[in-house]
Coordinates of C-alpha atoms in Angstrom, one line a residue:
X1 CA 27.4 69.3 -23.4
X2 CA 27.0 72.2 -25.8
X3 CA 24.1 71.0 -27.8
X4 CA 23.3 74.5 -29.0
X5 CA 26.8 75.4 -30.0
X6 CA 27.1 78.0 -32.8
X7 CA 23.3 78.8 -32.6
X8 CA 22.0 82.4 -32.1
X9 CA 18.5 82.3 -30.7
X10 CA 15.8 84.8 -30.1
X11 CA 12.1 84.7 -29.1
X12 CA 8.9 86.6 -29.8
X13 CA 5.4 86.3 -28.3
X14 CA 4.2 84.3 -25.4
X15 CA 6.2 81.2 -26.3
X16 CA 5.9 79.3 -23.0
X17 CA 4.3 79.8 -19.5
X18 CA 6.8 81.1 -17.0
X19 CA 9.3 82.3 -19.6
X20 CA 8.9 85.9 -18.4
X21 CA 8.5 89.1 -20.5
X22 CA 12.3 89.4 -21.0
X23 CA 12.7 85.6 -21.6
X24 CA 15.2 85.4 -18.8
X25 CA 14.7 81.7 -18.3
X26 CA 15.0 80.9 -22.0
X27 CA 18.2 83.0 -22.0
X28 CA 19.7 80.9 -19.2
X29 CA 18.9 77.6 -20.9
X30 CA 20.3 78.7 -24.2
X31 CA 23.6 80.1 -22.7
X32 CA 24.0 77.0 -20.4
X33 CA 23.9 74.7 -23.5
X34 CA 26.5 76.6 -25.6
X35 CA 24.2 78.9 -27.5
X36 CA 24.0 82.7 -27.8
X37 CA 20.9 84.7 -26.9
X38 CA 19.8 87.7 -29.0
X39 CA 17.2 90.1 -27.4
X40 CA 15.9 91.1 -30.9
X41 CA 16.0 89.8 -34.4
X42 CA 18.9 91.0 -36.3
X43 CA 21.5 89.8 -38.8
X44 CA 23.2 86.6 -37.9
X45 CA 20.2 85.0 -36.1
X46 CA 19.7 81.3 -36.8
X47 CA 16.5 80.4 -34.8
X48 CA 13.5 82.4 -33.7
X49 CA 11.2 80.8 -31.1
X50 CA 7.8 82.1 -32.0
X51 CA 4.3 81.7 -30.5
X52 CA 1.2 80.7 -32.5
X53 CA -0.4 84.1 -32.1
X54 CA 2.7 86.0 -33.3
X55 CA 3.0 83.6 -36.4
X56 CA -0.7 84.2 -37.3
X57 CA -0.3 88.0 -37.0
X58 CA 2.9 87.9 -38.9
X59 CA 4.6 90.4 -36.7
X60 CA 7.7 92.5 -37.8
X61 CA 10.2 90.2 -36.1
X62 CA 8.8 87.1 -37.9
X63 CA 9.0 88.9 -41.2
X64 CA 12.6 89.9 -40.5
X65 CA 13.5 86.3 -39.5
X66 CA 12.0 85.0 -42.8
X67 CA 14.1 87.5 -44.8
X68 CA 17.2 86.4 -43.0
X69 CA 16.4 82.7 -43.7
X70 CA 16.2 81.9 -40.0
X71 CA 14.2 78.9 -38.6
X72 CA 10.9 80.1 -37.2
X73 CA 10.2 77.3 -34.7
X74 CA 7.9 76.6 -31.8
X75 CA 8.9 76.3 -28.2
X76 CA 8.7 72.5 -28.5
X77 CA 11.9 72.4 -30.5
X78 CA 13.9 73.9 -27.7
X79 CA 12.3 71.8 -25.0
X80 CA 12.7 68.5 -26.9
X81 CA 16.3 69.3 -27.8
X82 CA 17.2 70.0 -24.2
X83 CA 15.5 66.9 -22.9
X84 CA 16.9 64.7 -25.6
X85 CA 20.4 66.2 -25.0
X86 CA 21.0 66.7 -28.7
X87 CA 19.9 69.3 -31.3
X88 CA 16.9 68.0 -33.2
X89 CA 16.0 68.7 -36.8
X90 CA 14.1 71.9 -37.1
X91 CA 11.9 71.0 -40.1
X92 CA 9.0 69.4 -38.3
X93 CA 9.0 72.2 -35.6
X94 CA 8.7 75.1 -38.0
X95 CA 5.4 76.9 -38.0
X96 CA 4.9 76.3 -41.7
X97 CA 4.9 72.6 -41.3
X98 CA 3.0 72.7 -38.0
X99 CA 0.2 74.8 -39.5
X100 CA 0.0 72.5 -42.5
X101 CA -0.3 69.5 -40.2
X102 CA -2.9 71.2 -38.2
X103 CA -5.0 72.0 -41.2
X104 CA -4.6 68.4 -42.4
X105 CA -5.7 67.0 -39.0
X106 CA -8.6 69.4 -39.0
X107 CA -9.6 68.3 -42.5
X108 CA -9.4 64.7 -41.5
X109 CA -11.6 65.2 -38.5
X110 CA -14.1 67.1 -40.6
X111 CA -14.0 64.3 -43.2
X112 CA -14.5 61.8 -40.4
X113 CA -17.5 63.6 -39.1
X114 CA -18.8 63.8 -42.7
X115 CA -18.2 60.1 -43.2
X116 CA -20.0 59.2 -40.0
X117 CA -22.9 61.5 -40.9
X118 CA -23.0 60.0 -44.4
X119 CA -23.0 56.5 -42.9
X120 CA -25.8 57.4 -40.5
X121 CA -27.9 58.9 -43.2
X122 CA -27.3 55.9 -45.4
X123 CA -28.5 53.7 -42.6
X124 CA -31.6 55.8 -42.1
X125 CA -32.3 55.6 -45.9
X126 CA -32.1 51.8 -45.7
X127 CA -34.4 51.8 -42.6
X128 CA -36.8 54.0 -44.5
X129 CA -36.8 51.5 -47.4
X130 CA -36.9 48.4 -45.4
X131 CA -39.2 49.1 -42.4
X132 CA -40.7 52.4 -43.3
X133 CA -38.6 54.4 -40.8
X134 CA -36.1 57.1 -41.3
X135 CA -34.5 60.3 -39.9
X136 CA -36.4 62.4 -37.5
X137 CA -38.1 65.6 -38.5
X138 CA -36.0 68.8 -38.6
X139 CA -38.9 70.9 -37.2
X140 CA -38.7 70.9 -33.4
X141 CA -41.8 70.3 -31.3
X142 CA -43.1 73.4 -29.7
X143 CA -44.3 71.5 -26.7
X144 CA -41.0 70.0 -25.7
X145 CA -40.0 66.4 -25.4
X146 CA -42.6 65.6 -22.7
X147 CA -45.8 67.5 -23.5
X148 CA -49.2 67.0 -21.9
X149 CA -51.7 65.5 -24.3
X150 CA -54.5 67.4 -22.6
X151 CA -52.7 70.7 -23.0
X152 CA -52.1 69.9 -26.7
X153 CA -55.8 69.2 -27.3
X154 CA -56.8 72.5 -25.6
X155 CA -54.3 74.4 -27.6
X156 CA -55.5 72.9 -30.9
X157 CA -59.2 73.6 -29.9
X158 CA -58.4 77.2 -29.2
X159 CA -56.7 77.6 -32.6
X160 CA -59.7 76.1 -34.4
X161 CA -62.1 78.4 -32.6
X162 CA -60.1 81.4 -33.6
X163 CA -60.1 80.3 -37.2
X164 CA -63.8 79.6 -37.2
X165 CA -64.6 82.9 -35.6
X166 CA -62.6 84.8 -38.3
X167 CA -64.3 82.8 -41.0
X168 CA -67.8 83.6 -39.7
X169 CA -67.0 87.3 -39.4
X170 CA -65.8 87.3 -43.0
X171 CA -69.1 85.7 -44.2
X172 CA -71.1 88.2 -42.2
X173 CA -69.3 91.2 -43.7
X174 CA -69.9 90.0 -47.3
X175 CA -73.5 88.8 -47.0
X176 CA -75.0 92.0 -48.3
X177 CA -72.8 92.1 -51.4
X178 CA -73.6 88.5 -52.4
X179 CA -77.4 88.6 -52.1
X180 CA -78.1 88.3 -55.8
X181 CA -75.5 85.7 -56.1
X182 CA -77.1 83.7 -53.3
X183 CA -80.5 83.9 -55.0
X184 CA -79.1 82.9 -58.4
X185 CA -77.3 80.1 -56.7
X186 CA -80.4 78.9 -55.1
X187 CA -82.0 78.7 -58.5
X188 CA -79.2 76.7 -59.9
X189 CA -79.0 74.4 -57.0
X190 CA -82.7 73.8 -56.8
X191 CA -83.2 73.2 -60.6
X192 CA -86.7 74.8 -60.1
X193 CA -88.5 78.1 -60.5
X194 CA -88.0 81.0 -58.1
X195 CA -90.9 83.5 -57.6
X196 CA -90.4 86.6 -59.7
X197 CA -92.1 88.9 -57.3
X198 CA -90.0 90.1 -54.4
X199 CA -90.9 88.7 -51.0
X200 CA -92.4 91.4 -48.7
X201 CA -90.2 91.3 -45.7
X202 CA -90.0 94.1 -43.1
X203 CA -86.7 95.8 -42.9
X204 CA -84.5 94.6 -40.1
X205 CA -82.0 96.8 -38.4
X206 CA -79.8 93.9 -37.1
X207 CA -78.2 91.4 -39.3
X208 CA -79.0 87.9 -38.1
X209 CA -76.1 85.6 -37.3
X210 CA -75.8 83.2 -40.3
X211 CA -75.8 79.6 -39.5
X212 CA -72.9 77.6 -41.0
X213 CA -74.1 75.3 -43.8
X214 CA -73.5 71.6 -43.4
X215 CA -70.4 69.8 -44.5
X216 CA -70.1 69.2 -48.2
X217 CA -71.7 65.9 -49.4
X218 CA -71.3 64.0 -52.6
X219 CA -73.0 65.4 -55.7
X220 CA -75.3 62.3 -56.0
X221 CA -76.8 63.2 -52.7
X222 CA -76.8 67.0 -52.9
X223 CA -79.9 67.5 -55.1
X224 CA -82.5 69.9 -53.6
X225 CA -86.3 69.4 -53.9
X226 CA -87.9 70.8 -57.1
X227 CA -89.4 74.0 -55.5
X228 CA -87.1 75.1 -52.6
X229 CA -88.5 77.6 -50.2
X230 CA -86.3 80.4 -48.9
X231 CA -85.3 79.7 -45.4
X232 CA -85.7 82.5 -42.9
X233 CA -82.5 81.7 -41.1
X234 CA -80.3 81.1 -44.1
X235 CA -81.2 83.7 -46.7
X236 CA -82.0 86.5 -44.3
X237 CA -84.1 89.7 -44.9
X238 CA -82.0 90.7 -47.9
X239 CA -82.4 87.4 -49.7
X240 CA -85.2 88.5 -52.0
X241 CA -84.6 87.6 -55.7
X242 CA -83.4 90.4 -57.8
X243 CA -84.6 91.0 -61.4
X244 CA -82.9 88.9 -64.1
X245 CA -79.5 90.6 -64.6
X246 CA -75.9 89.6 -64.8
X247 CA -74.5 88.5 -61.6
X248 CA -72.1 90.7 -59.7
X249 CA -68.6 90.2 -61.0
X250 CA -67.3 90.0 -57.4
X251 CA -69.6 87.2 -56.4
X252 CA -68.5 83.6 -57.0
X253 CA -70.8 81.2 -58.8
X254 CA -70.8 78.6 -56.0
X255 CA -71.5 79.2 -52.4
X256 CA -68.4 79.2 -50.2
X257 CA -68.0 75.8 -48.6
X258 CA -66.6 76.0 -45.1
X259 CA -63.5 73.9 -44.4
X260 CA -63.1 72.9 -40.8
X261 CA -59.5 72.5 -39.7
X262 CA -58.9 69.0 -38.5
X263 CA -56.0 68.2 -36.1
X264 CA -53.0 66.8 -37.9
X265 CA -52.5 63.1 -37.7
X266 CA -49.8 62.2 -35.2
X267 CA -47.7 59.6 -36.9
X268 CA -46.2 57.6 -34.1
X269 CA -43.6 55.6 -35.9
X270 CA -40.2 54.7 -34.5
X271 CA -37.2 56.1 -36.2
X272 CA -34.3 53.6 -36.8
X273 CA -30.8 53.5 -38.2
X274 CA -28.3 50.7 -38.8
X275 CA -26.7 49.7 -35.6
X276 CA -23.0 50.4 -35.0
X277 CA -21.4 48.9 -32.0
X278 CA -18.7 50.3 -29.7
X279 CA -15.9 48.9 -31.9
X280 CA -17.2 50.8 -35.0
X281 CA -18.5 47.7 -36.8
X282 CA -21.8 48.3 -38.7
X283 CA -24.3 45.4 -38.6
X284 CA -25.2 45.5 -42.3
X285 CA -24.1 42.3 -44.0
X286 CA -24.3 41.4 -47.7
X287 CA -24.4 37.6 -48.3
X288 CA -24.2 36.3 -51.9
X289 CA -24.5 32.9 -53.5
X290 CA -23.0 33.1 -56.9
X291 CA -23.5 30.9 -60.0
X292 CA -20.3 31.3 -62.1
X293 CA -21.7 29.4 -65.0
X294 CA -24.9 31.5 -65.4
X295 CA -23.2 34.7 -64.1
X296 CA -26.1 35.2 -61.6
X297 CA -26.3 35.4 -57.8
X298 CA -28.9 35.2 -55.0
X299 CA -28.5 37.9 -52.4
X300 CA -29.4 38.3 -48.7
X301 CA -29.2 41.5 -46.8
X302 CA -29.1 41.1 -43.1
X303 CA -29.3 44.2 -40.9
X304 CA -29.7 45.1 -37.2
X305 CA -31.5 48.4 -36.7
X306 CA -31.4 50.6 -33.6
X307 CA -33.8 53.4 -32.7
X308 CA -32.7 57.0 -32.5
X309 CA -34.5 57.6 -29.2
X310 CA -33.3 56.4 -25.9
X311 CA -33.6 53.9 -24.3
X312 CA -32.7 52.2 -27.6
X313 CA -34.8 49.5 -29.1
X314 CA -33.8 47.1 -31.8
X315 CA -35.1 45.0 -34.7
X316 CA -33.6 42.5 -37.1
X317 CA -34.4 42.8 -40.8
X318 CA -33.7 40.4 -43.7
X319 CA -34.2 40.8 -47.4
X320 CA -33.9 38.1 -50.1
X321 CA -33.3 38.8 -53.8
X322 CA -33.5 35.7 -56.1
X323 CA -31.3 35.2 -59.1
X324 CA -32.2 37.3 -62.1
X325 CA -33.2 34.3 -64.2
X326 CA -35.6 33.1 -61.6
X327 CA -37.3 36.3 -60.5
X328 CA -41.0 35.9 -60.4
X329 CA -43.5 38.5 -61.6
X330 CA -45.6 38.1 -58.5
X331 CA -45.8 40.9 -55.9
X332 CA -42.5 41.0 -54.1
X333 CA -42.1 39.9 -50.5
X334 CA -43.9 39.8 -47.3
X335 CA -45.0 43.0 -45.4
X336 CA -42.7 44.3 -42.7
X337 CA -44.3 42.7 -39.6
X338 CA -43.2 40.2 -37.0
X339 CA -42.9 36.7 -38.3
X340 CA -45.4 35.2 -35.8
X341 CA -48.2 37.4 -37.1
X342 CA -47.0 37.7 -40.7
X343 CA -49.5 35.2 -41.9
X344 CA -52.4 36.9 -40.1
X345 CA -51.5 40.2 -41.7
X346 CA -51.4 38.7 -45.2
X347 CA -54.5 36.7 -44.5
X348 CA -56.4 39.8 -43.4
X349 CA -55.8 41.4 -46.7
X350 CA -57.0 38.3 -48.6
X351 CA -59.9 38.0 -46.3
X352 CA -61.0 41.6 -46.8
X353 CA -61.0 41.2 -50.5
X354 CA -63.0 37.9 -50.3
X355 CA -65.4 39.5 -47.8
X356 CA -66.3 42.1 -50.4
X357 CA -67.1 39.4 -52.9
X358 CA -69.3 37.7 -50.3
X359 CA -71.3 40.8 -49.8
X360 CA -71.9 41.2 -53.5
X361 CA -72.5 37.6 -54.3
X362 CA -74.4 36.6 -51.2
X363 CA -71.5 34.8 -49.6
X364 CA -71.0 31.1 -49.1
X365 CA -69.6 28.9 -46.3
X366 CA -66.6 27.8 -48.4
X367 CA -65.6 31.4 -49.0
X368 CA -65.8 32.2 -45.3
X369 CA -63.8 29.1 -44.5
X370 CA -61.1 30.1 -47.0
X371 CA -61.0 33.6 -45.5
X372 CA -60.6 32.2 -42.0
X373 CA -57.9 29.8 -43.1
X374 CA -56.1 32.7 -44.7
X375 CA -56.1 34.5 -41.4
X376 CA -54.2 31.8 -39.6
X377 CA -52.1 30.3 -42.4
X378 CA -48.6 31.8 -42.8
X379 CA -47.7 32.3 -46.5
X380 CA -44.9 30.0 -47.8
X381 CA -41.8 31.9 -49.0
X382 CA -40.7 30.9 -52.5
X383 CA -37.1 30.6 -53.7
X384 CA -37.9 32.4 -56.9
X385 CA -39.7 35.5 -55.4
X386 CA -38.3 38.5 -53.5
X387 CA -38.8 38.3 -49.7
X388 CA -38.4 40.6 -46.8
X389 CA -39.4 40.4 -43.2
X390 CA -38.6 41.3 -39.6
X391 CA -37.1 38.3 -37.7
X392 CA -38.0 40.0 -34.4
X393 CA -40.6 42.7 -34.1
X394 CA -39.8 46.4 -33.7
X395 CA -39.2 47.8 -30.2
X396 CA -37.4 44.6 -29.1
X397 CA -34.5 44.5 -26.6
X398 CA -31.0 44.0 -27.8
X399 CA -30.4 40.3 -26.7
X400 CA -33.3 38.8 -28.8
X401 CA -32.5 41.0 -31.8
X402 CA -28.8 40.2 -31.7
X403 CA -29.6 36.5 -31.2
X404 CA -31.9 36.5 -34.3
X405 CA -29.1 38.3 -36.2
X406 CA -26.6 35.6 -35.2
X407 CA -29.0 32.7 -36.0
X408 CA -29.9 34.1 -39.4
X409 CA -26.2 34.5 -40.2
X410 CA -25.7 30.8 -39.2
X411 CA -28.6 29.6 -41.3
X412 CA -27.3 31.4 -44.4
X413 CA -23.6 30.8 -44.1
X414 CA -23.4 27.6 -42.0
X415 CA -21.0 29.5 -39.7
X416 CA -21.5 30.7 -36.2
X417 CA -21.0 34.3 -35.5
X418 CA -17.7 33.4 -33.7
X419 CA -16.5 31.7 -36.9
X420 CA -17.4 34.6 -39.1
X421 CA -13.8 35.3 -40.0
X422 CA -13.2 31.9 -41.5
X423 CA -10.6 31.9 -44.3
X424 CA -12.1 33.8 -47.2
X425 CA -9.9 31.9 -49.7
X426 CA -10.3 28.3 -48.7
X427 CA -13.4 28.3 -46.4
X428 CA -12.4 25.1 -44.6
X429 CA -15.2 25.1 -42.0
X430 CA -17.8 26.2 -44.4
X431 CA -16.8 23.7 -47.0
X432 CA -16.9 20.8 -44.6
X433 CA -20.3 21.7 -43.3
X434 CA -21.7 22.3 -46.7
X435 CA -20.5 18.9 -47.8
X436 CA -21.9 17.2 -44.7
X437 CA -25.3 18.9 -45.0
X438 CA -25.3 18.9 -48.9
X439 CA -26.4 22.5 -48.8
X440 CA -25.0 25.4 -50.9
X441 CA -24.3 28.3 -48.4
X442 CA -24.1 32.0 -48.8
X443 CA -20.7 33.8 -48.7
X444 CA -20.2 37.0 -46.7
X445 CA -18.9 39.6 -49.2
X446 CA -17.0 42.7 -48.2
X447 CA -15.9 41.2 -44.9
X448 CA -13.5 43.5 -42.9
X449 CA -9.9 43.2 -43.7
X450 CA -7.4 42.6 -40.8
X451 CA -7.2 45.7 -38.7
X452 CA -10.8 46.9 -39.1
X453 CA -13.6 46.4 -36.6
X454 CA -15.1 42.9 -36.7
X455 CA -18.0 43.3 -34.3
X456 CA -18.9 42.1 -30.9
X457 CA -18.0 38.7 -29.5
X458 CA -14.5 37.3 -30.2
X459 CA -14.1 36.0 -33.8
X460 CA -12.5 32.7 -32.6
X461 CA -13.9 29.4 -34.0
X462 CA -14.3 27.4 -30.8
X463 CA -16.3 24.2 -30.4
X464 CA -17.7 25.5 -27.1
X465 CA -19.3 28.5 -28.9
X466 CA -22.4 26.5 -29.8
X467 CA -25.6 28.4 -29.1
X468 CA -28.1 26.1 -27.3
X469 CA -31.1 28.2 -28.4
X470 CA -30.2 27.8 -32.1
X471 CA -32.8 26.0 -34.3
X472 CA -31.9 25.4 -38.0
X473 CA -34.0 27.6 -40.3
X474 CA -36.5 28.7 -37.7
X475 CA -38.0 31.4 -39.9
X476 CA -38.3 29.3 -43.1
X477 CA -36.2 31.7 -45.1
X478 CA -36.3 31.1 -48.8
X479 CA -33.2 29.8 -50.6
X480 CA -31.6 28.4 -47.4
X481 CA -32.0 24.7 -48.3
X482 CA -30.6 24.9 -51.8
X483 CA -28.7 21.7 -52.5
X484 CA -25.1 21.5 -53.7
X485 CA -24.8 21.8 -57.4
X486 CA -21.9 21.1 -59.8
X487 CA -23.0 24.0 -62.0
X488 CA -24.1 26.5 -59.4
X489 CA -22.6 27.9 -56.3
X490 CA -19.0 28.6 -55.3
X491 CA -18.8 25.8 -52.7
X492 CA -20.5 23.1 -54.8
X493 CA -18.5 23.9 -58.0
X494 CA -15.3 23.9 -56.0
X495 CA -16.0 20.6 -54.4
X496 CA -16.9 19.1 -57.8
X497 CA -13.7 20.5 -59.3
X498 CA -11.6 19.0 -56.5
X499 CA -13.3 15.6 -56.8
X500 CA -12.6 15.6 -60.6
X501 CA -9.0 16.5 -60.0
X502 CA -8.7 13.7 -57.4
X503 CA -10.3 11.2 -59.8
X504 CA -7.9 12.3 -62.6
X505 CA -4.9 11.9 -60.4
X506 CA -5.9 8.4 -59.3
X507 CA -6.5 7.4 -63.0
X508 CA -3.1 8.8 -64.0
X509 CA -1.4 6.9 -61.1
X510 CA -3.1 3.6 -62.1
X511 CA -2.0 4.1 -65.7
X512 CA 1.6 4.8 -64.7
X513 CA 1.6 1.7 -62.5
X514 CA 0.3 -0.5 -65.4
X515 CA 2.9 0.9 -67.8
X516 CA 5.7 0.2 -65.2
X517 CA 4.5 -3.4 -64.9
X518 CA 4.6 -3.8 -68.7
X519 CA 8.1 -2.5 -68.8
X520 CA 9.4 -4.9 -66.1
X521 CA 7.9 -7.9 -67.9
X522 CA 10.7 -7.8 -70.5
X523 CA 13.5 -8.4 -67.9
X524 CA 11.7 -11.1 -65.9
X525 CA 12.3 -14.8 -66.5
X526 CA 9.6 -16.2 -68.7
X527 CA 8.3 -19.8 -68.5
X528 CA 10.6 -22.5 -70.1
X529 CA 13.4 -19.9 -70.3
X530 CA 16.0 -22.7 -70.1
X531 CA 14.5 -25.0 -72.8
X532 CA 15.3 -25.1 -76.5
X533 CA 14.0 -22.2 -78.4
X534 CA 13.1 -24.3 -81.5
X535 CA 12.1 -27.9 -82.0
X536 CA 14.6 -30.2 -83.7
X537 CA 14.3 -31.6 -87.3
X538 CA 12.8 -34.7 -85.9
X539 CA 10.3 -32.9 -83.8
X540 CA 10.1 -32.0 -80.2
X541 CA 13.2 -33.1 -78.1
X542 CA 12.8 -36.2 -75.9
X543 CA 13.5 -36.3 -72.3
X544 CA 14.2 -39.3 -70.0
X545 CA 12.6 -40.1 -66.7
X546 CA 14.7 -37.4 -65.0
X547 CA 13.8 -34.6 -67.5
X548 CA 17.1 -34.8 -69.3
X549 CA 17.2 -34.4 -73.1
X550 CA 18.1 -37.4 -75.2
X551 CA 19.9 -37.0 -78.5
X552 CA 18.0 -38.2 -81.5
X553 CA 21.1 -39.7 -83.2
X554 CA 23.0 -41.3 -80.4
X555 CA 20.2 -41.8 -78.0
X556 CA 22.6 -40.7 -75.2
X557 CA 21.1 -38.7 -72.4
X558 CA 22.5 -35.2 -72.0
X559 CA 23.8 -34.9 -75.5
X560 CA 21.2 -32.4 -76.4
X561 CA 21.9 -30.1 -73.5
X562 CA 21.8 -26.5 -74.6
X563 CA 25.2 -25.0 -74.9
X564 CA 27.0 -28.3 -75.6
X565 CA 29.5 -28.6 -78.3
X566 CA 29.8 -31.4 -80.8
X567 CA 31.9 -34.2 -79.4
X568 CA 30.8 -33.5 -75.9
X569 CA 32.5 -30.2 -75.4
X570 CA 30.7 -27.3 -73.9
X571 CA 30.9 -23.6 -74.7
X572 CA 32.7 -22.9 -71.5
X573 CA 35.6 -25.3 -72.3
X574 CA 34.2 -28.1 -70.3
X575 CA 33.0 -31.5 -71.6
X576 CA 30.1 -33.5 -70.3
X577 CA 31.0 -37.1 -69.6
X578 CA 28.6 -39.8 -68.6
X579 CA 29.8 -42.7 -66.5
X580 CA 28.5 -46.3 -66.7
X581 CA 25.8 -45.5 -64.1
X582 CA 24.6 -42.7 -66.3
X583 CA 25.7 -39.9 -63.9
X584 CA 27.0 -36.7 -65.4
X585 CA 30.5 -35.6 -64.8
X586 CA 32.6 -32.6 -65.9
X587 CA 36.1 -32.4 -67.1
X588 CA 37.9 -29.0 -67.1
X589 CA 39.3 -28.2 -70.5
X590 CA 42.6 -26.7 -71.3
X591 CA 44.1 -25.1 -74.4
X592 CA 45.5 -28.3 -75.8
X593 CA 43.1 -30.9 -74.6
X594 CA 41.1 -32.1 -71.7
X595 CA 42.3 -33.3 -68.4
X596 CA 40.4 -35.6 -66.1

């Protein structure tokens, strides 16, 4: 099959491995499939198979092919056409399109890395805000990852000794210049009189080593005695007071206070970020309970944090924000500590403040008892105050942290983690449980749409997915036991609306049935429907023992039967005749008379 018929093809650059310098193999393939091979680019060429390097360098043959409006394609076009046994379209194989696609892919990869970096940094910022942890320091440690503590202490000690030696040498070099300053300073510090006559001291050839003064102390305790005596070791031989004159401009008014370099505090804090599992799902959930009537909402933020360092450790964090109308002015929340010792931590702060009062006021047994009670009593979380806490302590393993995450999600939404993808529009499971427990749940906002990662464990609502270790509201989270309300909460208001609609439908159905009954009464037979409509002129008609009407005039039974004609004829052309025994008989009437 001549799939390359009427095509004139050439090549430039290293288009394919094994093609040879003279492109002998390419020439055989082209000619075997009905095409013509051209050793160089010239007029009439239709396709130029070009390598990536030749396209980047824009060699002469590529320029000529562009001027001749030939397709500058990659080797993949020829290979795919021969394997597919048909000539493929050249557009997506041209180097202009390929380079544009490569740039786009490169840009997307770069944007993906930037997005991942931004997500990681955002998680670190949340960790810094929630639990006081964040990104690691950019300055690398000089001692490596595993450094000996003893070697580090020796190194710091040597650095301090070098700094101290340099400081002492500097004071020794400037002691002669600042003699008058020292004397005047002694007069100011001592607030007393200094002898006016110089002290007779034999000259000394060697300068004594000055002793470093003590550390600086508060001003209230730094007053010297009224008449200080010059110390032999501190002032030295040249410390005799000079005549009253202006102090040397180069000398400072206060004696130099030595500052000893202390080793920097090693902050051993764990660094965390928001955990992202292998599927790409980020364990950072936003749960809302909205009040559509007041346009307010209560918010819960549930996060699972993972440490930067390996082996990874985890912790579960929860933050509660009450509705805007009920926000309390009290200090927000609970300190970020494990829930079991949360009360002890808060009680310690209260106890310390009360302990200070006891020292000032003498202290009483009741205050001490209150302080001890505060140490062991866990504070009660309020629904109208912000709240934050760690459900599991830091440096925990993944199973307990993930279990706490799932249980907190179930407390707030009334859904297990396997049921997290319950229908966002109708919420059948969530509605049924909220109605059974009479609790207004939180709704998971910004849940992943179909196709995005949904997290670990299958999102299948199965009855066998019950967690035996689950205990309802184990951590006494605020706002969890909020009752269903007709004016607050999406679930409660929806249930109330559905109940009202059902009641209205039932009332309308009952009204329609009553109206239908009233309409059918007109066509039904009423009581005494076959009796005279009005009484006669002589009163109510009489009846005999058999219930037959008796005529008032003749006294004959049956004469007053409705529908009878005068003379015994009926409206149907029949006459009523009574025999001697009083029985009724009928005679069929004709046009001219009656026949028996």
